[in-house]
Coordinates of C-alpha atoms in Angstrom, one line a residue:
Chain S
M374 CA 84.5 184.0 412.6
T375 CA 81.0 184.8 411.6
A376 CA 79.5 183.0 414.6
A377 CA 81.8 184.9 416.9
A378 CA 80.8 188.2 415.4
T379 CA 77.0 187.6 415.5
G380 CA 77.0 186.0 418.9
R381 CA 78.4 189.1 420.5
R382 CA 76.2 191.8 422.0
Q383 CA 77.3 195.4 422.4
Q384 CA 76.8 196.4 426.0
V385 CA 75.3 199.9 426.4
P386 CA 75.9 201.2 429.9
A387 CA 72.8 202.7 431.6
G388 CA 72.9 206.4 432.2
P389 CA 73.5 209.0 429.5
P390 CA 71.2 208.9 426.6
E391 CA 72.2 206.8 423.6
R392 CA 72.6 209.7 421.2
R393 CA 75.2 211.3 423.4
I394 CA 77.1 208.1 423.5
K395 CA 77.0 207.8 419.8
R396 CA 78.3 211.3 419.3
R397 CA 81.1 210.6 421.8
R398 CA 81.9 207.5 419.8
L399 CA 82.2 209.4 416.6
L400 CA 84.5 211.9 418.3
A401 CA 86.6 209.1 419.6
A402 CA 86.7 207.5 416.2
L403 CA 87.7 210.5 414.2
P404 CA 91.5 210.6 415.0
Y405 CA 91.8 207.0 413.9
L406 CA 89.6 207.3 410.9
L407 CA 90.4 210.7 409.5
P408 CA 94.1 210.3 408.2
A409 CA 93.4 207.2 406.1
V410 CA 90.0 208.4 404.9
A411 CA 91.2 211.9 404.0
L412 CA 94.2 210.6 402.0
Y413 CA 92.0 208.0 400.3
G414 CA 89.3 210.4 399.6
Y415 CA 91.5 213.2 398.2
F416 CA 94.0 211.1 396.1
I417 CA 91.8 208.2 394.9
V418 CA 88.1 208.8 395.2
Y419 CA 88.1 212.5 394.2
P420 CA 90.1 211.9 391.0
M421 CA 87.8 209.0 390.0
L422 CA 84.7 211.2 390.4
D423 CA 86.5 214.0 388.6
S424 CA 87.1 211.5 385.7
V425 CA 83.3 211.2 385.5
R426 CA 82.8 215.0 385.5
L427 CA 85.5 215.5 382.9
S428 CA 83.8 213.0 380.6
F429 CA 81.2 215.7 379.9
Y430 CA 83.9 218.3 379.0
S431 CA 86.4 218.8 376.2
W432 CA 89.8 219.4 377.7
S433 CA 93.4 218.8 376.6
G434 CA 94.6 218.6 380.2
F435 CA 96.8 221.6 379.9
R436 CA 96.5 224.0 382.8
T437 CA 96.3 227.0 380.5
E438 CA 93.2 225.7 378.8
V439 CA 89.7 225.9 380.3
P440 CA 87.5 222.8 380.0
V441 CA 84.4 223.3 377.8
F442 CA 81.2 221.6 378.6
V443 CA 80.1 219.4 375.7
G444 CA 77.3 217.2 377.3
F445 CA 77.3 213.6 376.0
D446 CA 79.5 214.3 372.9
N447 CA 82.4 212.3 374.3
Y448 CA 80.2 209.3 374.8
V449 CA 78.5 209.6 371.4
R450 CA 82.0 209.7 369.8
L451 CA 83.1 206.8 371.9
F452 CA 80.2 204.5 371.0
T453 CA 79.8 205.5 367.3
A454 CA 83.2 206.7 366.0
D455 CA 85.9 205.0 368.1
P456 CA 86.6 201.4 366.9
V457 CA 89.5 201.2 369.4
F458 CA 87.0 201.6 372.2
W459 CA 85.1 198.5 371.1
T460 CA 88.4 196.6 370.7
S461 CA 89.2 197.6 374.3
V462 CA 85.8 196.4 375.6
R463 CA 86.2 193.1 373.7
N464 CA 89.7 192.6 375.0
S465 CA 88.7 193.5 378.6
V466 CA 85.8 191.0 378.5
I467 CA 88.0 188.3 376.9
W468 CA 90.6 188.9 379.6
V469 CA 88.0 188.6 382.4
V470 CA 86.5 185.4 380.9
L471 CA 89.8 183.7 380.2
S472 CA 91.1 184.6 383.7
L473 CA 88.1 183.0 385.3
L474 CA 88.6 179.9 383.2
I475 CA 92.4 179.3 383.1
P476 CA 94.4 180.7 386.1
M477 CA 91.5 180.2 388.5
L478 CA 90.9 176.5 387.6
L479 CA 94.6 175.9 387.3
G480 CA 95.1 177.5 390.7
L481 CA 92.5 175.3 392.2
V482 CA 94.0 172.1 390.7
L483 CA 97.5 173.1 391.8
A484 CA 96.2 173.8 395.3
L485 CA 94.5 170.5 395.5
G486 CA 97.6 168.7 394.3
L487 CA 100.0 170.7 396.5
N488 CA 97.8 170.3 399.6
R489 CA 98.9 166.6 399.8
R490 CA 102.1 165.6 401.5
M491 CA 104.7 165.0 399.0
L492 CA 108.4 165.4 398.2
G493 CA 109.3 169.0 397.3
R494 CA 105.9 170.4 398.1
N495 CA 107.1 173.7 399.5
L496 CA 109.6 174.2 396.7
M497 CA 106.9 173.6 394.1
R498 CA 104.5 176.0 395.9
S499 CA 107.2 178.7 395.9
I500 CA 108.2 178.2 392.2
I501 CA 104.5 178.6 391.2
Y502 CA 104.0 181.7 393.4
I503 CA 107.3 183.6 392.9
P504 CA 106.4 185.0 389.4
G505 CA 103.7 186.9 391.2
V506 CA 106.1 189.0 393.2
F507 CA 107.9 190.2 390.1
A508 CA 106.8 193.6 388.8
S509 CA 104.4 193.2 385.8
I510 CA 106.5 195.6 383.8
T511 CA 109.6 193.4 384.3
V512 CA 107.5 190.3 383.5
A513 CA 106.5 192.1 380.3
A514 CA 110.2 192.7 379.4
M515 CA 111.1 189.1 380.2
W516 CA 108.3 187.7 378.0
R517 CA 109.1 190.0 375.1
W518 CA 112.4 188.3 375.1
I519 CA 110.7 184.8 375.3
Y520 CA 108.5 185.8 372.4
N521 CA 111.3 187.3 370.3
P522 CA 110.5 186.1 366.7
T523 CA 114.1 185.0 365.9
L524 CA 115.9 184.4 369.1
G525 CA 113.2 183.9 371.7
L526 CA 112.6 180.7 373.6
V527 CA 109.2 179.8 372.1
N528 CA 110.1 180.0 368.5
Q529 CA 113.5 178.4 369.0
A530 CA 112.0 175.5 370.9
L531 CA 109.4 175.0 368.2
E532 CA 112.2 174.9 365.6
A533 CA 114.2 172.5 367.7
I534 CA 111.4 169.9 368.0
G535 CA 110.6 170.1 364.3
L536 CA 107.5 172.3 364.5
G537 CA 109.1 175.2 362.7
A538 CA 105.9 175.8 360.8
W539 CA 104.2 176.7 364.0
T540 CA 106.5 179.7 364.8
Q541 CA 104.7 183.0 364.9
T542 CA 105.4 186.6 365.5
W543 CA 103.6 186.2 368.8
L544 CA 103.3 189.9 369.7
G545 CA 103.3 191.2 366.1
D546 CA 100.2 189.4 364.8
P547 CA 97.0 191.4 365.7
K548 CA 95.0 188.2 365.8
I549 CA 97.0 186.4 368.5
A550 CA 98.9 189.2 370.3
I551 CA 96.3 189.5 373.1
Y552 CA 96.4 185.8 373.8
S553 CA 100.2 185.8 373.8
I554 CA 100.1 188.5 376.5
F555 CA 97.5 186.5 378.4
A556 CA 99.8 183.5 378.5
A557 CA 102.4 185.6 380.2
S558 CA 99.8 186.7 382.7
V559 CA 98.8 183.1 383.5
W560 CA 102.4 182.4 384.3
Q561 CA 102.6 185.4 386.6
A562 CA 99.1 185.3 388.2
V563 CA 98.3 181.6 388.9
G564 CA 100.1 181.6 392.3
F565 CA 97.7 184.0 394.0
P566 CA 94.5 181.9 393.5
M567 CA 96.6 178.9 394.4
I568 CA 97.6 180.4 397.7
L569 CA 94.0 181.5 398.5
F570 CA 92.7 178.0 397.6
L571 CA 95.4 176.4 399.7
A572 CA 94.3 178.6 402.6
G573 CA 90.7 177.7 402.0
L574 CA 91.6 174.0 402.0
Q575 CA 92.9 174.2 405.5
S576 CA 89.3 174.9 406.6
V577 CA 88.0 171.6 405.1
P578 CA 87.3 169.5 408.2
P579 CA 89.4 166.3 407.9
E580 CA 86.8 164.3 409.9
L581 CA 84.3 165.0 407.2
V582 CA 86.6 163.7 404.5
D583 CA 87.4 160.6 406.5
A584 CA 83.7 160.0 407.2
A585 CA 82.8 160.3 403.6
K586 CA 85.6 157.9 402.6
I587 CA 84.4 155.3 405.1
D588 CA 80.9 155.7 403.7
G589 CA 82.4 154.6 400.4
A590 CA 82.8 157.9 398.6
G591 CA 85.3 158.0 395.8
T592 CA 87.9 160.8 395.3
W593 CA 85.6 162.7 393.0
Q594 CA 82.6 162.4 395.3
V595 CA 84.6 163.6 398.3
F596 CA 85.7 166.6 396.2
R597 CA 82.3 167.3 394.9
N598 CA 80.4 166.9 398.2
V599 CA 82.8 167.8 400.9
T600 CA 85.8 169.8 399.6
L601 CA 84.0 172.0 397.1
P602 CA 81.2 173.2 399.5
A603 CA 83.8 174.0 402.1
L604 CA 85.7 176.1 399.6
R605 CA 82.7 178.2 398.6
P606 CA 83.7 181.4 400.5
T607 CA 87.2 181.1 399.1
T608 CA 85.9 180.6 395.6
V609 CA 83.7 183.7 395.8
V610 CA 86.7 185.8 396.9
V611 CA 88.9 184.4 394.2
V612 CA 86.3 185.0 391.5
I613 CA 85.9 188.6 392.5
L614 CA 89.6 189.3 392.8
T615 CA 90.2 187.7 389.5
I616 CA 87.6 189.9 387.8
I617 CA 88.9 193.0 389.4
N618 CA 92.5 192.2 388.6
S619 CA 91.5 191.4 385.0
L620 CA 90.0 194.9 384.6
K621 CA 93.2 196.5 386.1
V622 CA 95.6 194.9 383.5
F623 CA 97.8 197.7 382.4
D624 CA 101.5 197.3 383.0
L625 CA 101.8 194.0 381.1
I626 CA 100.2 195.4 378.0
V627 CA 102.1 198.6 378.1
G628 CA 105.4 196.7 378.5
M629 CA 104.7 194.0 375.8
T630 CA 102.9 195.8 373.0
G631 CA 101.9 199.3 374.2
G632 CA 98.4 198.4 372.9
G633 CA 99.5 197.5 369.4
P634 CA 99.9 196.2 366.8
A635 CA 97.2 198.4 365.3
Q636 CA 95.6 198.9 368.7
S637 CA 94.6 195.2 368.7
T638 CA 95.7 194.7 372.3
Q639 CA 94.0 197.8 373.8
V640 CA 92.1 197.3 377.0
L641 CA 89.8 199.9 378.8
A642 CA 92.3 200.9 381.5
L643 CA 95.0 201.6 378.9
W644 CA 92.8 203.2 376.3
S645 CA 91.6 205.7 378.9
Y646 CA 95.2 206.5 379.8
T647 CA 96.2 206.8 376.1
Q648 CA 93.3 209.1 375.3
S649 CA 94.1 211.4 378.2
F650 CA 97.9 211.5 378.0
T651 CA 98.9 210.6 374.5
N652 CA 95.9 212.1 372.6
H653 CA 95.5 214.9 375.1
S654 CA 91.8 214.4 375.4
F655 CA 90.9 214.2 379.1
G656 CA 87.2 214.2 378.1
A657 CA 87.5 211.0 376.0
G658 CA 89.8 209.5 378.6
G659 CA 87.2 210.3 381.3
A660 CA 84.5 208.7 379.3
V661 CA 86.4 205.5 378.9
A662 CA 87.3 205.6 382.6
T663 CA 83.6 206.0 383.4
V664 CA 82.7 203.0 381.4
L665 CA 85.3 201.0 383.2
L666 CA 84.0 202.4 386.6
I667 CA 80.5 201.3 385.8
L668 CA 81.7 197.9 384.6
S669 CA 83.7 197.4 387.8
L670 CA 80.8 198.5 390.1
A671 CA 78.4 196.2 388.3
L672 CA 80.7 193.3 389.2
V673 CA 81.6 194.5 392.8
V674 CA 78.2 195.4 394.2
P675 CA 76.7 191.8 394.1
Y676 CA 79.9 190.7 395.9
M677 CA 79.4 193.3 398.6
A678 CA 75.9 192.1 399.1
W679 CA 77.2 188.6 399.7
S680 CA 80.1 189.6 401.9
M681 CA 78.0 191.7 404.3
K682 CA 75.2 189.2 404.5
G683 CA 75.0 187.8 408.0
D684 CA 77.2 190.4 409.5
D685 CA 74.5 192.8 410.5
K686 CA 75.2 194.5 413.8
Chain E
M1263 CA 82.9 160.0 421.5
S1264 CA 83.4 156.4 420.8
A1265 CA 81.9 156.8 417.4
V1266 CA 84.6 159.4 416.6
A1267 CA 87.3 157.1 417.9
A1268 CA 86.0 154.3 415.8
T1269 CA 85.9 156.5 412.8
T1270 CA 89.5 157.5 413.2
T1271 CA 90.6 153.9 413.6
R1272 CA 88.8 152.9 410.5
A1273 CA 90.3 155.8 408.7
A1274 CA 93.7 154.8 409.9
E1275 CA 93.1 151.3 408.7
A1276 CA 92.0 152.6 405.3
D1277 CA 95.1 154.7 405.1
E1278 CA 97.2 151.6 406.0
L1279 CA 95.5 149.6 403.3
R1280 CA 96.2 152.3 400.8
R1281 CA 99.9 152.5 401.8
R1282 CA 100.4 148.8 401.2
R1283 CA 99.9 148.8 397.5
P1284 CA 101.9 151.3 395.3
N1285 CA 99.9 154.5 394.9
Y1286 CA 99.9 155.0 391.2
T1287 CA 97.6 158.0 391.3
G1288 CA 99.8 159.7 393.8
I1289 CA 102.9 159.1 391.7
G1290 CA 101.2 160.3 388.6
L1291 CA 100.0 163.4 390.4
W1292 CA 103.5 164.1 391.7
L1293 CA 105.0 163.8 388.2
A1294 CA 102.4 166.1 386.8
L1295 CA 103.2 168.7 389.5
V1296 CA 106.9 168.4 389.0
V1297 CA 106.5 168.9 385.2
T1298 CA 104.3 172.0 385.8
S1299 CA 106.8 173.4 388.3
A1300 CA 109.6 172.8 385.8
L1301 CA 107.6 174.6 383.2
W1302 CA 107.1 177.5 385.6
A1303 CA 110.7 177.7 386.5
L1304 CA 111.8 177.6 382.8
P1305 CA 111.5 181.4 382.2
F1306 CA 113.6 182.0 385.3
V1307 CA 116.3 179.7 383.9
I1308 CA 116.3 181.4 380.5
M1309 CA 116.3 184.8 382.3
F1310 CA 119.4 183.8 384.3
F1311 CA 121.3 182.3 381.4
T1312 CA 120.5 185.4 379.2
S1313 CA 121.7 187.7 382.0
V1314 CA 125.2 186.2 381.9
K1315 CA 125.6 185.9 378.1
T1316 CA 127.4 188.2 375.7
N1317 CA 125.5 189.7 372.8
P1318 CA 127.1 187.4 370.1
D1319 CA 126.3 184.4 372.3
I1320 CA 122.7 185.5 372.6
S1321 CA 122.3 185.9 368.8
A1322 CA 124.2 182.7 367.9
N1323 CA 123.0 180.1 370.3
A1324 CA 119.7 178.7 371.7
P1325 CA 118.3 180.5 374.7
W1326 CA 118.6 177.3 376.8
A1327 CA 122.3 176.7 376.0
L1328 CA 124.8 177.4 378.7
P1329 CA 126.7 180.6 378.2
T1330 CA 129.9 180.1 376.2
E1331 CA 131.4 182.8 378.3
W1332 CA 130.0 183.9 381.6
R1333 CA 129.7 187.6 381.4
W1334 CA 129.0 188.8 384.9
A1335 CA 129.8 192.3 383.8
N1336 CA 126.2 192.5 382.5
Y1337 CA 125.2 193.0 386.1
A1338 CA 127.5 196.0 386.5
D1339 CA 126.2 197.3 383.1
A1340 CA 122.6 196.8 384.3
W1341 CA 123.3 198.7 387.5
H1342 CA 124.6 201.7 385.5
T1343 CA 122.0 201.6 382.7
G1344 CA 119.1 201.2 385.2
N1345 CA 120.7 203.8 387.4
L1346 CA 120.0 201.4 390.3
G1347 CA 122.0 203.6 392.8
T1348 CA 119.3 206.2 392.3
T1349 CA 116.2 204.4 391.3
G1350 CA 116.8 201.7 393.8
L1351 CA 117.2 204.2 396.6
N1352 CA 114.1 206.1 395.5
S1353 CA 112.1 202.9 395.6
L1354 CA 113.5 201.8 398.9
I1355 CA 112.8 205.2 400.6
I1356 CA 109.3 205.3 399.2
S1357 CA 108.5 201.7 400.3
A1358 CA 110.2 202.0 403.7
I1359 CA 107.9 205.0 404.5
K1360 CA 104.8 204.1 402.6
V1361 CA 104.3 200.5 403.6
P1362 CA 104.5 200.7 407.5
L1363 CA 102.8 204.2 407.6
G1364 CA 100.1 203.2 405.2
L1365 CA 99.4 200.0 407.1
L1366 CA 99.3 201.9 410.4
L1367 CA 96.8 204.4 409.0
A1368 CA 94.7 201.6 407.6
A1369 CA 94.8 199.8 410.9
G1370 CA 93.7 202.9 412.7
A1371 CA 90.7 203.3 410.4
A1372 CA 89.8 199.6 410.6
F1373 CA 90.0 199.9 414.4
A1374 CA 87.6 202.9 414.4
I1375 CA 85.2 201.0 412.2
A1376 CA 85.4 197.6 413.8
R1377 CA 85.9 198.5 417.5
I1378 CA 84.6 202.0 418.2
R1379 CA 81.5 201.4 415.9
F1380 CA 80.5 205.0 415.6
R1381 CA 77.3 205.9 414.0
G1382 CA 77.5 205.2 410.2
H1383 CA 80.5 202.9 410.5
R1384 CA 78.8 200.4 408.1
V1385 CA 78.3 203.1 405.4
V1386 CA 82.0 204.1 405.7
L1387 CA 83.0 200.4 405.5
G1388 CA 80.8 199.9 402.4
L1389 CA 82.3 202.8 400.6
I1390 CA 85.8 201.7 401.4
A1391 CA 85.1 198.2 400.3
V1392 CA 83.7 199.3 397.0
G1393 CA 86.8 201.5 396.6
S1394 CA 89.1 198.6 397.1
M1395 CA 87.6 196.9 394.1
V1396 CA 87.8 199.7 391.5
P1397 CA 90.8 200.0 389.1
I1398 CA 93.1 202.8 390.1
Q1399 CA 93.6 203.8 386.4
I1400 CA 90.1 205.4 386.4
G1401 CA 91.4 208.4 388.3
L1402 CA 94.9 208.8 386.7
G1403 CA 94.1 211.7 384.5
P1404 CA 92.5 213.9 387.2
L1405 CA 95.2 212.7 389.7
F1406 CA 97.8 214.2 387.3
S1407 CA 95.9 217.5 387.3
T1408 CA 95.5 217.4 391.1
M1409 CA 99.2 216.8 391.6
L1410 CA 100.0 219.6 389.1
N1411 CA 97.9 222.0 391.0
L1412 CA 99.5 221.1 394.3
D1413 CA 102.9 221.5 392.6
L1414 CA 103.8 217.9 393.6
L1415 CA 104.3 216.6 390.1
D1416 CA 107.6 214.9 389.4
S1417 CA 108.5 214.7 393.1
R1418 CA 109.3 211.6 395.1
W1419 CA 107.7 213.1 398.2
G1420 CA 104.6 214.0 396.2
L1421 CA 104.3 210.4 394.9
L1422 CA 104.1 209.3 398.5
L1423 CA 100.7 210.8 399.1
P1424 CA 98.7 208.9 396.5
Y1425 CA 100.9 205.9 397.3
L1426 CA 99.8 206.0 400.9
A1427 CA 96.3 206.1 399.7
F1428 CA 96.2 203.3 397.2
G1429 CA 96.6 200.3 399.5
V1430 CA 94.4 201.7 402.3
P1431 CA 90.9 200.5 401.2
Y1432 CA 91.9 196.8 400.8
Q1433 CA 93.8 196.8 404.0
I1434 CA 91.0 198.4 406.0
F1435 CA 88.6 195.8 404.5
V1436 CA 90.8 192.9 405.5
L1437 CA 91.7 194.2 409.0
Y1438 CA 88.1 195.0 409.7
G1439 CA 87.3 191.3 409.5
F1440 CA 90.2 190.5 411.8
F1441 CA 89.4 193.2 414.4
R1442 CA 85.7 192.2 414.5
S1443 CA 86.7 188.6 415.5
I1444 CA 88.5 189.8 418.6
P1445 CA 86.3 189.1 421.6
D1446 CA 84.9 192.2 423.4
E1447 CA 86.0 190.8 426.8
L1448 CA 89.6 191.5 426.0
E1449 CA 89.0 195.1 425.3
E1450 CA 86.6 195.5 428.3
S1451 CA 89.0 194.1 430.8
A1452 CA 91.8 196.4 429.5
R1453 CA 89.4 199.3 429.9
I1454 CA 88.5 198.3 433.4
D1455 CA 92.3 198.3 434.1
G1456 CA 92.2 202.0 433.0
A1457 CA 93.6 201.6 429.5
S1458 CA 92.9 204.5 427.1
T1459 CA 91.5 203.9 423.6
L1460 CA 94.9 204.5 422.1
R1461 CA 96.5 202.0 424.5
I1462 CA 93.9 199.4 423.6
F1463 CA 94.6 200.0 419.9
L1464 CA 98.3 199.8 420.2
Q1465 CA 98.7 197.1 422.9
V1466 CA 95.6 194.9 422.7
I1467 CA 94.2 195.0 419.2
L1468 CA 97.3 195.5 417.0
P1469 CA 99.4 192.6 418.5
L1470 CA 96.5 190.2 418.0
A1471 CA 96.3 191.1 414.3
K1472 CA 100.0 190.3 413.7
P1473 CA 99.4 187.5 411.2
A1474 CA 97.1 189.7 409.1
L1475 CA 99.4 192.6 409.4
A1476 CA 102.3 190.5 408.2
A1477 CA 100.4 189.2 405.2
L1478 CA 99.3 192.7 404.3
F1479 CA 102.9 193.9 404.7
I1480 CA 104.1 191.5 402.1
L1481 CA 101.3 192.2 399.7
D1482 CA 101.7 196.0 400.1
F1483 CA 105.5 195.9 399.9
V1484 CA 105.3 193.9 396.7
A1485 CA 102.6 196.2 395.3
T1486 CA 104.5 199.4 396.2
W1487 CA 107.9 198.2 394.9
N1488 CA 106.3 197.1 391.6
E1489 CA 103.9 200.0 391.2
Y1490 CA 104.1 201.4 387.6
A1491 CA 100.9 203.2 386.5
M1492 CA 101.0 206.0 389.0
A1493 CA 104.8 206.4 388.9
T1494 CA 104.8 206.7 385.1
T1495 CA 102.1 209.3 385.2
L1496 CA 103.5 211.4 388.0
L1497 CA 107.3 211.2 387.7
R1498 CA 109.2 212.7 384.7
S1499 CA 112.9 213.3 385.4
Q1500 CA 115.1 210.2 385.6
G1501 CA 116.5 211.3 388.9
N1502 CA 113.1 210.7 390.5
W1503 CA 112.4 207.4 388.8
T1504 CA 111.5 204.3 390.8
V1505 CA 112.8 200.9 389.8
P1506 CA 109.9 199.8 387.5
L1507 CA 110.3 202.9 385.4
A1508 CA 114.0 202.1 384.8
V1509 CA 113.1 199.0 382.7
Q1510 CA 112.5 201.3 379.7
S1511 CA 116.2 202.4 379.8
F1512 CA 117.2 199.1 378.2
S1513 CA 115.4 199.4 375.0
T1514 CA 116.2 202.0 372.3
Q1515 CA 114.2 202.3 369.2
F1516 CA 116.6 199.9 367.4
A1517 CA 117.7 197.3 369.9
T1518 CA 117.2 195.8 373.3
E1519 CA 120.3 195.0 375.4
Y1520 CA 119.0 191.6 376.5
G1521 CA 121.9 190.6 378.7
P1522 CA 121.8 193.6 381.0
L1523 CA 118.0 193.8 380.8
N1524 CA 117.7 190.3 382.3
A1525 CA 120.4 191.1 384.8
F1526 CA 118.4 194.2 385.8
I1527 CA 115.1 192.2 386.2
I1528 CA 116.8 189.8 388.5
M1529 CA 118.4 192.5 390.6
S1530 CA 115.1 194.5 390.7
A1531 CA 113.3 191.6 392.3
V1532 CA 115.8 191.0 395.1
P1533 CA 114.0 193.2 397.8
V1534 CA 110.6 191.6 397.2
L1535 CA 112.0 188.1 397.2
I1536 CA 113.7 188.9 400.6
V1537 CA 110.5 190.3 402.1
Y1538 CA 108.5 187.3 400.7
L1539 CA 110.9 184.8 402.2
M1540 CA 111.0 186.6 405.5
F1541 CA 107.3 186.8 406.0
Q1542 CA 106.3 183.7 404.0
R1543 CA 105.1 181.7 407.0
Y1544 CA 102.6 184.3 407.8
F1545 CA 101.4 184.5 404.3
V1546 CA 99.3 181.4 404.0
Q1547 CA 97.6 181.8 407.4
G1548 CA 97.2 185.6 407.3
A1549 CA 96.3 186.2 403.7
L1550 CA 93.6 183.6 403.8
A1551 CA 92.1 184.5 407.1
G1552 CA 91.6 188.0 406.0
A1553 CA 90.7 187.5 402.4
V1554 CA 88.3 184.6 402.9
K1555 CA 86.1 186.4 405.4
G1556 CA 87.0 190.0 404.8

């Protein structure tokens, strides 16, 4: 794909000066570009920028009240007097790190396994992927039932195999609640990296694998020296999507704990929402949102640099 | 040429050799995958069993036990409690308009950026790509105020506008990669035949992007059907609710109706499962082609 793109040359017909052509091109492009860009700009980008603006104001969100400019007050309060903010930062970071470790690696292993011909391959792929098409809010409800302290699957199964001492109030204990939610997210989310890796594996040249085997390479060496390098573009995409999706986690937490117990499962996206709508402080909510925006951009921009490299025309 | 042929024969021989002795690694791997799949299917089994159990059955017996009495009426209860007649219709109308229209708008923009290549197209692409990576929740507060000022709060038609917008950046980003890979010659020969830009877009470029469009259609339908954060922010009255908002109807402060709740979860996923199965074969090819070199 890249080779095709860079190998092409735009043909500029001789005659009218280039600038006029460029202006005509812009005019021709506008009807195609404008509807999408206008909707996106007005309903997504503008509210995001407005969040940044509001983070410097004190405002309850009610139309009758006028926002009051307060400078950096919201940020000072956030960093020095809001322990829940730091819990949210910690949980968001934990979520990103764990997501990179567990669902991504598991997705890769499953893709490698399910890429081989075997009995029931398509069925197994579907079973792993289907949790991903369920709404997170329904997955949350489902797993609240699975984690039910007395009747739920997890504790009942532990009792049944004689590990009754291991039973927990999975969502009621502030020390483990966030990990309990994360386990549900692994169940739901592992299919997507698996599908992407499976797609990536189709681009591994089979001749190369055969050649390596004939040269005496073992399974691990083939994986390390042939498969893995061929998967590099896929891996970068999966890493970035995993990070971004981790920062977006919202529905699952709302549905399973609402951020509790004792705010121990708050994450940045939910804490911003809670500040704005529950605590009626759009300023504080905006400040949390701004932190989340900066964090996201810090992770996205390097990816953009990679993705656009070698596509310069 | 002969080297390649020799390589393949030798590979075939190696394969043959491997086939002759039992492949313990293969069997072990297969068993591991079967166990994993069974583990992944377990929550669905529990969900289904619970969905057809009576309340006393749920509190008396293990979740993996077969129902003592199959109570299919839970599904009727779930339909009523979740108000599926209304919420389901709301979700269907919103998805049926949003998904194709949003995809068309995104395709138009991607066409402009990738094929018309006006001045500054790379800046526009960069901004859109960055936008596709930023969590939507950042703008929820001001989005609420914007919709309030437009008098579009708590309105299904109002919800359509931000919905149309939310999938657009990712779709543009993916389709851009696809459109770029289409050779110029195709477009030029159509132009020589007198085709207009619109004709080229609709009859040359769009048909070639079918696999990518199909993959994006699944992803966007699933995302729209399941969308919760914006809906819960912008919709208030139950008559306007979409399906994900109706989940909360099953829990009161004191108890959760687990039978009907699980029945509701199963019913709520039927449309996405249908779409997923219909478009499945496009999914692996299309999703990956776009996502891997977006």
